[in-house]
């Protein structure tokens, strides 16, 4: 493939492009420089003319020059009786420089020009000793101050202007030139060397997306924690690694430990009942155990507050408790457990399903008691799954933002501390550092789960689930389990019921009379948020879906250098807490070259990038089931890669495509941890509106919006079910 | 169509798979060099993993040769992607599109070429007629039998009128009877369309009965190319002899080259004349004498060249396979004429005689 002719041509084209690129760059830079100095000359000359004659007033006047050019320093030279120009007022350091370097050709020329009433700018750059105002190097401007006749001077204005501004533009221009070169060469090489340019461009495009919207912001976030006022400093980390914040780290970890443990226990109870017992109503139980996974943020917290808060229905009205508080660790563990045990349930039930129950039968047959069978067979076999579930919940709990925001009280966790740091103290660097701190336990758990536990799994997928069911629980155990699960189910139903009830109550906690007025009120106040949220989610959904399926095709079918890196970068947002991503995005995209803060684009991009990992996994799993010969046959019959993708791949992985889109939609509708940093007056988000209403103690309005959100989410899932229902037939024949 | 048949040239092609995880690279194909003449059907035959599929996939464009060129007609297509080549492949697993019915499967290549609708319809109907599937046009491929799926795959490849048809073990999923029928069918269609074809198989009967010429491969290396009868009766190596049919080997010493390619040798001191000999053998060499079961006869003990005892008689209907335990291992003798030949009871002492015109001398090599 890499034949000489092509390489030679590439070299030629590259040289041609580089010269063109350099020429455009340098002429643009030259043009910009001359425009800049022209306007500067004009401004300075005009300012110079306003110089007061009164020596006392000159000191004040010269200070005004600093407003003319941000961060500049200046001196006023007056013509003395001898005809010499001498410093009359202004910055000491600049004056010193003029004096010591008076013999510099630059300075001599400057003074000469001024005498001929011509302004002048130094050809070289000079640096000034540090002092007030600008530091670093810059150019020195000389402007004449003409006398009344206008034919001679009475003084001169000398201004030192730091080069930073022009430099920044130069830097930007240089960056653009380099980027143009890279893009051009990448596209040219793909066209010249790849036998499948479409695939080549897909790979390049994915790399560009993850580089710009995953790697770059995270790198910026990390970099800026080491920068204070434009210089390298460990100040931020010194401040973060103090007891106050380490306590929050420990708070996050402690909460994670508790939630992971309780969620795994609850999830195991549900999974055991569904997969290893003959209890009836399994379908209902497993629906109830998966439902909370799609509950919007704040909704469960909201109903917990409505029931057990300071003015809660149960805590205050029914039990009359006055010193009880739900705020803090206990409340958080309860809400997180309800919200996250479904993760454990889903993991554990698939693990239990995969364990061949004939193994348990064999143990029972050999005379082991049920308990013994459970302890020596079932549990050890399920152990990797249990650990995996525990770690998954642990990561989720650490990253959780919405629940602690409303319910933490005086208990401190990192995700909300980072938020407070950014919004309350306007300390972006500190917020970034805090959320980076959160990355430590999160990534540890993530990698442990992904690469260690999954490898230890003993579960052998036989492909034929045994239909026979071993009754592994004795009657009292079964009844106990049923009672526990029943209690949980009732609790979950009660929580959802409370949200709905909250819509119709006048003033929760004080006045429980029925009202319908919350609904129009909340909908009209929240209307913009609803429209914004649905619009942005609807825009992100097809983009994320298509991108995810493209990525799946690339990852499963293409072989290229850097594939693992691409995969890792795409997967990164899955392991990184939303708070960090949100902070990283505002840090990276509030300045050139990619200025996006406040736009809809930044929110959509955030959705897309964050939901890409799950979409990719779904699509890849589905694609791996498909015989590659099917795609090869299509290609062999004359279809190019885009056609194969459109007519073969996409229809075949339609279920994955649709489910990843509905997942993206729902997750975007219920996003909060990253989005809360990215919303603006122009683009708002429903979940943040719910939070705001809750903070204002407008629980009725918050309930209405939460209910609306739940309805939208359920509708989206219903629609997906409908679309994917008749896929069974296709799926069965795909792998022939 | 037969007028514009093209040749396929595989010129000194090597395919090397870079192996990750520190293992050695795999040479799936080494310096492969052969030409398929226009309208010819050539079979790539060899044991599993010998590089047949890899060779085929390089002709189709799915793999890029590490070195060497591939030509279709006069055109060098080495770098051309599969969708731009005039080849059509019938895959071992068929690769039918499960979300399209039979007619849509067959129409796919034509739709990609943006042919007018009416033309597509006639061509699809004709192609389905050719493979005898006209009634099943509306079926989903998942609801067809293996043989029917195979025909759909064939029709789908033929309908785009490719210059080269590539078949990768297309019959391996079928039962023996269907296999035979389809073999004849494929051969008939290929001949009538005058299409150039490369056929991959590890089934020697298939290769022998189907092809104009056979390319025998082993470990990525071409061992012999020739018409089926030559491959069968005049192999160049023990490997080829053994791979394409049942054979018995005897260690001999070459005495002298005889007339017309024949040679004289000694087997444990007994002089034997071999009707043919592989090139390069000279007097004094250690060599191997190969004998097909049908070129051996049973004689009374002491009368033939090799003595032994009958260990088993297997009746095959029209013939009997008689296994004889000898000093050179168990030798298979095929007895066709049941009436004339005397059958020997199991355990009987017999002697094996050579049909000297039909035995052949081969170089002894450890393969
Ligand atoms: N993509 C690949 N990467 C690495 N090695 C490969 C790859 N494809 C094939 N090989 C190796 O190349 C060799 C030849 O493979 P090939 O598929 O051509 O064999 P084959 O003759 O078709 O065998 P079979 O009759 O079993 O289909 C094998 O050793 C195989 O393991
Ligand atoms: Mg093969």
PDB file of C-alpha atoms in Angstrom, chain B residues 199-322:
ATOM      1  CA  UNK B 199     -13.376 -22.755  -5.722  1.00  0.00           C
ATOM      2  CA  UNK B 200     -12.070 -23.424  -2.224  1.00  0.00           C
ATOM      3  CA  UNK B 201     -12.562 -26.777  -0.582  1.00  0.00           C
ATOM      4  CA  UNK B 202     -10.852 -29.271   1.640  1.00  0.00           C
ATOM      5  CA  UNK B 203     -12.925 -32.105   0.193  1.00  0.00           C
ATOM      6  CA  UNK B 204     -10.834 -33.966  -2.385  1.00  0.00           C
ATOM      7  CA  UNK B 205     -13.825 -35.627  -4.036  1.00  0.00           C
ATOM      8  CA  UNK B 206     -15.380 -32.233  -4.590  1.00  0.00           C
ATOM      9  CA  UNK B 207     -12.135 -30.891  -5.991  1.00  0.00           C
ATOM     10  CA  UNK B 208     -11.587 -33.845  -8.271  1.00  0.00           C
ATOM     11  CA  UNK B 209     -15.092 -33.973  -9.683  1.00  0.00           C
ATOM     12  CA  UNK B 210     -15.588 -30.257 -10.143  1.00  0.00           C
ATOM     13  CA  UNK B 211     -12.474 -28.620 -11.405  1.00  0.00           C
ATOM     14  CA  UNK B 212     -10.576 -28.054 -14.554  1.00  0.00           C
ATOM     15  CA  UNK B 213      -7.441 -27.787 -12.509  1.00  0.00           C
ATOM     16  CA  UNK B 214      -6.576 -28.236  -8.859  1.00  0.00           C
ATOM     17  CA  UNK B 215      -4.143 -26.233  -6.741  1.00  0.00           C
ATOM     18  CA  UNK B 216      -3.021 -28.281  -3.776  1.00  0.00           C
ATOM     19  CA  UNK B 217      -1.787 -26.207  -0.831  1.00  0.00           C
ATOM     20  CA  UNK B 218      -0.162 -26.900   2.467  1.00  0.00           C
ATOM     21  CA  UNK B 219       0.957 -24.459   5.151  1.00  0.00           C
ATOM     22  CA  UNK B 220       0.461 -21.544   2.803  1.00  0.00           C
ATOM     23  CA  UNK B 221       2.602 -23.087   0.069  1.00  0.00           C
ATOM     24  CA  UNK B 222       1.350 -24.393  -3.254  1.00  0.00           C
ATOM     25  CA  UNK B 223       2.479 -27.995  -3.535  1.00  0.00           C
ATOM     26  CA  UNK B 224       1.161 -28.897  -6.941  1.00  0.00           C
ATOM     27  CA  UNK B 225      -1.017 -27.565  -9.710  1.00  0.00           C
ATOM     28  CA  UNK B 226      -2.586 -29.780 -12.319  1.00  0.00           C
ATOM     29  CA  UNK B 227      -5.658 -31.357 -13.828  1.00  0.00           C
ATOM     30  CA  UNK B 228      -7.456 -33.697 -11.399  1.00  0.00           C
ATOM     31  CA  UNK B 229      -6.301 -36.905 -13.050  1.00  0.00           C
ATOM     32  CA  UNK B 230      -2.675 -35.819 -12.985  1.00  0.00           C
ATOM     33  CA  UNK B 231      -2.923 -34.759  -9.380  1.00  0.00           C
ATOM     34  CA  UNK B 232      -4.408 -38.104  -8.524  1.00  0.00           C
ATOM     35  CA  UNK B 233      -2.205 -40.448 -10.456  1.00  0.00           C
ATOM     36  CA  UNK B 234       0.964 -38.419 -10.835  1.00  0.00           C
ATOM     37  CA  UNK B 235       1.442 -36.478  -7.605  1.00  0.00           C
ATOM     38  CA  UNK B 236       4.825 -34.905  -6.991  1.00  0.00           C
ATOM     39  CA  UNK B 237       4.985 -35.547  -3.290  1.00  0.00           C
ATOM     40  CA  UNK B 238       3.795 -37.928  -0.661  1.00  0.00           C
ATOM     41  CA  UNK B 239       1.700 -35.141   0.812  1.00  0.00           C
ATOM     42  CA  UNK B 240      -0.246 -34.579  -2.390  1.00  0.00           C
ATOM     43  CA  UNK B 241      -0.558 -38.297  -3.003  1.00  0.00           C
ATOM     44  CA  UNK B 242      -1.943 -38.846   0.454  1.00  0.00           C
ATOM     45  CA  UNK B 243      -4.184 -35.812   0.454  1.00  0.00           C
ATOM     46  CA  UNK B 244      -6.053 -36.413  -2.759  1.00  0.00           C
ATOM     47  CA  UNK B 245      -6.816 -40.111  -2.281  1.00  0.00           C
ATOM     48  CA  UNK B 246      -6.207 -43.313  -0.437  1.00  0.00           C
ATOM     49  CA  UNK B 247      -2.690 -44.509  -0.926  1.00  0.00           C
ATOM     50  CA  UNK B 248      -0.109 -46.914   0.433  1.00  0.00           C
ATOM     51  CA  UNK B 249       3.572 -45.977   0.733  1.00  0.00           C
ATOM     52  CA  UNK B 250       6.566 -48.285   0.655  1.00  0.00           C
ATOM     53  CA  UNK B 251      10.171 -47.295   1.339  1.00  0.00           C
ATOM     54  CA  UNK B 252      12.312 -48.254  -1.628  1.00  0.00           C
ATOM     55  CA  UNK B 253      15.736 -47.674  -3.096  1.00  0.00           C
ATOM     56  CA  UNK B 254      15.993 -46.382  -6.634  1.00  0.00           C
ATOM     57  CA  UNK B 255      18.096 -48.602  -8.864  1.00  0.00           C
ATOM     58  CA  UNK B 256      17.951 -46.936 -12.218  1.00  0.00           C
ATOM     59  CA  UNK B 257      15.715 -44.804 -14.356  1.00  0.00           C
ATOM     60  CA  UNK B 258      13.825 -46.860 -16.892  1.00  0.00           C
ATOM     61  CA  UNK B 259      12.282 -45.909 -20.208  1.00  0.00           C
ATOM     62  CA  UNK B 260       9.463 -43.401 -20.655  1.00  0.00           C
ATOM     63  CA  UNK B 261       9.666 -42.018 -17.152  1.00  0.00           C
ATOM     64  CA  UNK B 262       9.527 -45.379 -15.488  1.00  0.00           C
ATOM     65  CA  UNK B 263      12.054 -46.475 -12.884  1.00  0.00           C
ATOM     66  CA  UNK B 264      13.406 -49.574 -11.275  1.00  0.00           C
ATOM     67  CA  UNK B 265      13.710 -49.904  -7.557  1.00  0.00           C
ATOM     68  CA  UNK B 266      14.049 -52.449  -4.810  1.00  0.00           C
ATOM     69  CA  UNK B 267      11.708 -53.005  -1.912  1.00  0.00           C
ATOM     70  CA  UNK B 268      13.484 -54.983   0.798  1.00  0.00           C
ATOM     71  CA  UNK B 269      15.635 -56.524  -1.892  1.00  0.00           C
ATOM     72  CA  UNK B 270      12.810 -57.341  -4.291  1.00  0.00           C
ATOM     73  CA  UNK B 271      13.070 -55.614  -7.643  1.00  0.00           C
ATOM     74  CA  UNK B 272      10.031 -53.603  -8.655  1.00  0.00           C
ATOM     75  CA  UNK B 273       9.388 -51.511 -11.733  1.00  0.00           C
ATOM     76  CA  UNK B 274       7.388 -48.334 -11.212  1.00  0.00           C
ATOM     77  CA  UNK B 275       5.402 -47.030 -14.183  1.00  0.00           C
ATOM     78  CA  UNK B 276       6.300 -43.441 -13.418  1.00  0.00           C
ATOM     79  CA  UNK B 277       8.580 -41.461 -11.186  1.00  0.00           C
ATOM     80  CA  UNK B 278       8.694 -37.925  -9.895  1.00  0.00           C
ATOM     81  CA  UNK B 279      11.321 -35.693 -11.412  1.00  0.00           C
ATOM     82  CA  UNK B 280      14.766 -35.555  -9.888  1.00  0.00           C
ATOM     83  CA  UNK B 281      15.141 -39.128  -8.651  1.00  0.00           C
ATOM     84  CA  UNK B 282      18.325 -40.929  -9.523  1.00  0.00           C
ATOM     85  CA  UNK B 283      19.898 -44.255  -8.868  1.00  0.00           C
ATOM     86  CA  UNK B 284      20.882 -44.933  -5.240  1.00  0.00           C
ATOM     87  CA  UNK B 285      18.294 -42.523  -3.767  1.00  0.00           C
ATOM     88  CA  UNK B 286      15.997 -43.463  -0.950  1.00  0.00           C
ATOM     89  CA  UNK B 287      12.484 -43.042  -2.333  1.00  0.00           C
ATOM     90  CA  UNK B 288       8.878 -43.852  -1.637  1.00  0.00           C
ATOM     91  CA  UNK B 289       6.753 -46.070  -3.770  1.00  0.00           C
ATOM     92  CA  UNK B 290       3.112 -44.984  -3.853  1.00  0.00           C
ATOM     93  CA  UNK B 291       0.287 -47.325  -4.729  1.00  0.00           C
ATOM     94  CA  UNK B 292      -3.406 -46.519  -4.929  1.00  0.00           C
ATOM     95  CA  UNK B 293      -5.740 -49.247  -3.645  1.00  0.00           C
ATOM     96  CA  UNK B 294      -6.895 -49.969  -7.183  1.00  0.00           C
ATOM     97  CA  UNK B 295      -3.339 -50.536  -8.401  1.00  0.00           C
ATOM     98  CA  UNK B 296      -2.805 -53.361  -5.922  1.00  0.00           C
ATOM     99  CA  UNK B 297      -3.890 -56.944  -6.276  1.00  0.00           C
ATOM    100  CA  UNK B 298      -4.105 -59.779  -3.842  1.00  0.00           C
ATOM    101  CA  UNK B 299      -2.167 -62.885  -4.663  1.00  0.00           C
ATOM    102  CA  UNK B 300      -1.482 -66.101  -2.827  1.00  0.00           C
ATOM    103  CA  UNK B 301       1.114 -65.920  -0.107  1.00  0.00           C
ATOM    104  CA  UNK B 302       4.607 -65.664  -1.450  1.00  0.00           C
ATOM    105  CA  UNK B 303       3.583 -64.758  -5.006  1.00  0.00           C
ATOM    106  CA  UNK B 304       3.380 -60.995  -4.662  1.00  0.00           C
ATOM    107  CA  UNK B 305       5.850 -58.373  -3.559  1.00  0.00           C
ATOM    108  CA  UNK B 306       4.704 -57.912   0.014  1.00  0.00           C
ATOM    109  CA  UNK B 307       3.420 -60.614   2.319  1.00  0.00           C
ATOM    110  CA  UNK B 308       0.846 -60.126   5.021  1.00  0.00           C
ATOM    111  CA  UNK B 309      -2.413 -61.235   6.607  1.00  0.00           C
ATOM    112  CA  UNK B 310      -5.913 -60.040   5.918  1.00  0.00           C
ATOM    113  CA  UNK B 311      -7.152 -58.043   8.904  1.00  0.00           C
ATOM    114  CA  UNK B 312     -10.552 -56.956   7.628  1.00  0.00           C
ATOM    115  CA  UNK B 313     -12.813 -57.036   4.601  1.00  0.00           C
ATOM    116  CA  UNK B 314     -15.154 -54.074   4.174  1.00  0.00           C
ATOM    117  CA  UNK B 315     -17.959 -54.559   1.692  1.00  0.00           C
ATOM    118  CA  UNK B 316     -18.890 -51.418  -0.197  1.00  0.00           C
ATOM    119  CA  UNK B 317     -21.433 -52.935  -2.504  1.00  0.00           C
ATOM    120  CA  UNK B 318     -19.727 -52.825  -5.869  1.00  0.00           C
ATOM    121  CA  UNK B 319     -16.310 -53.379  -4.409  1.00  0.00           C
ATOM    122  CA  UNK B 320     -14.544 -54.706  -1.358  1.00  0.00           C
ATOM    123  CA  UNK B 321     -11.841 -52.990   0.584  1.00  0.00           C
ATOM    124  CA  UNK B 322      -9.471 -55.489   1.944  1.00  0.00           C
TER     125      UNK B 322
END
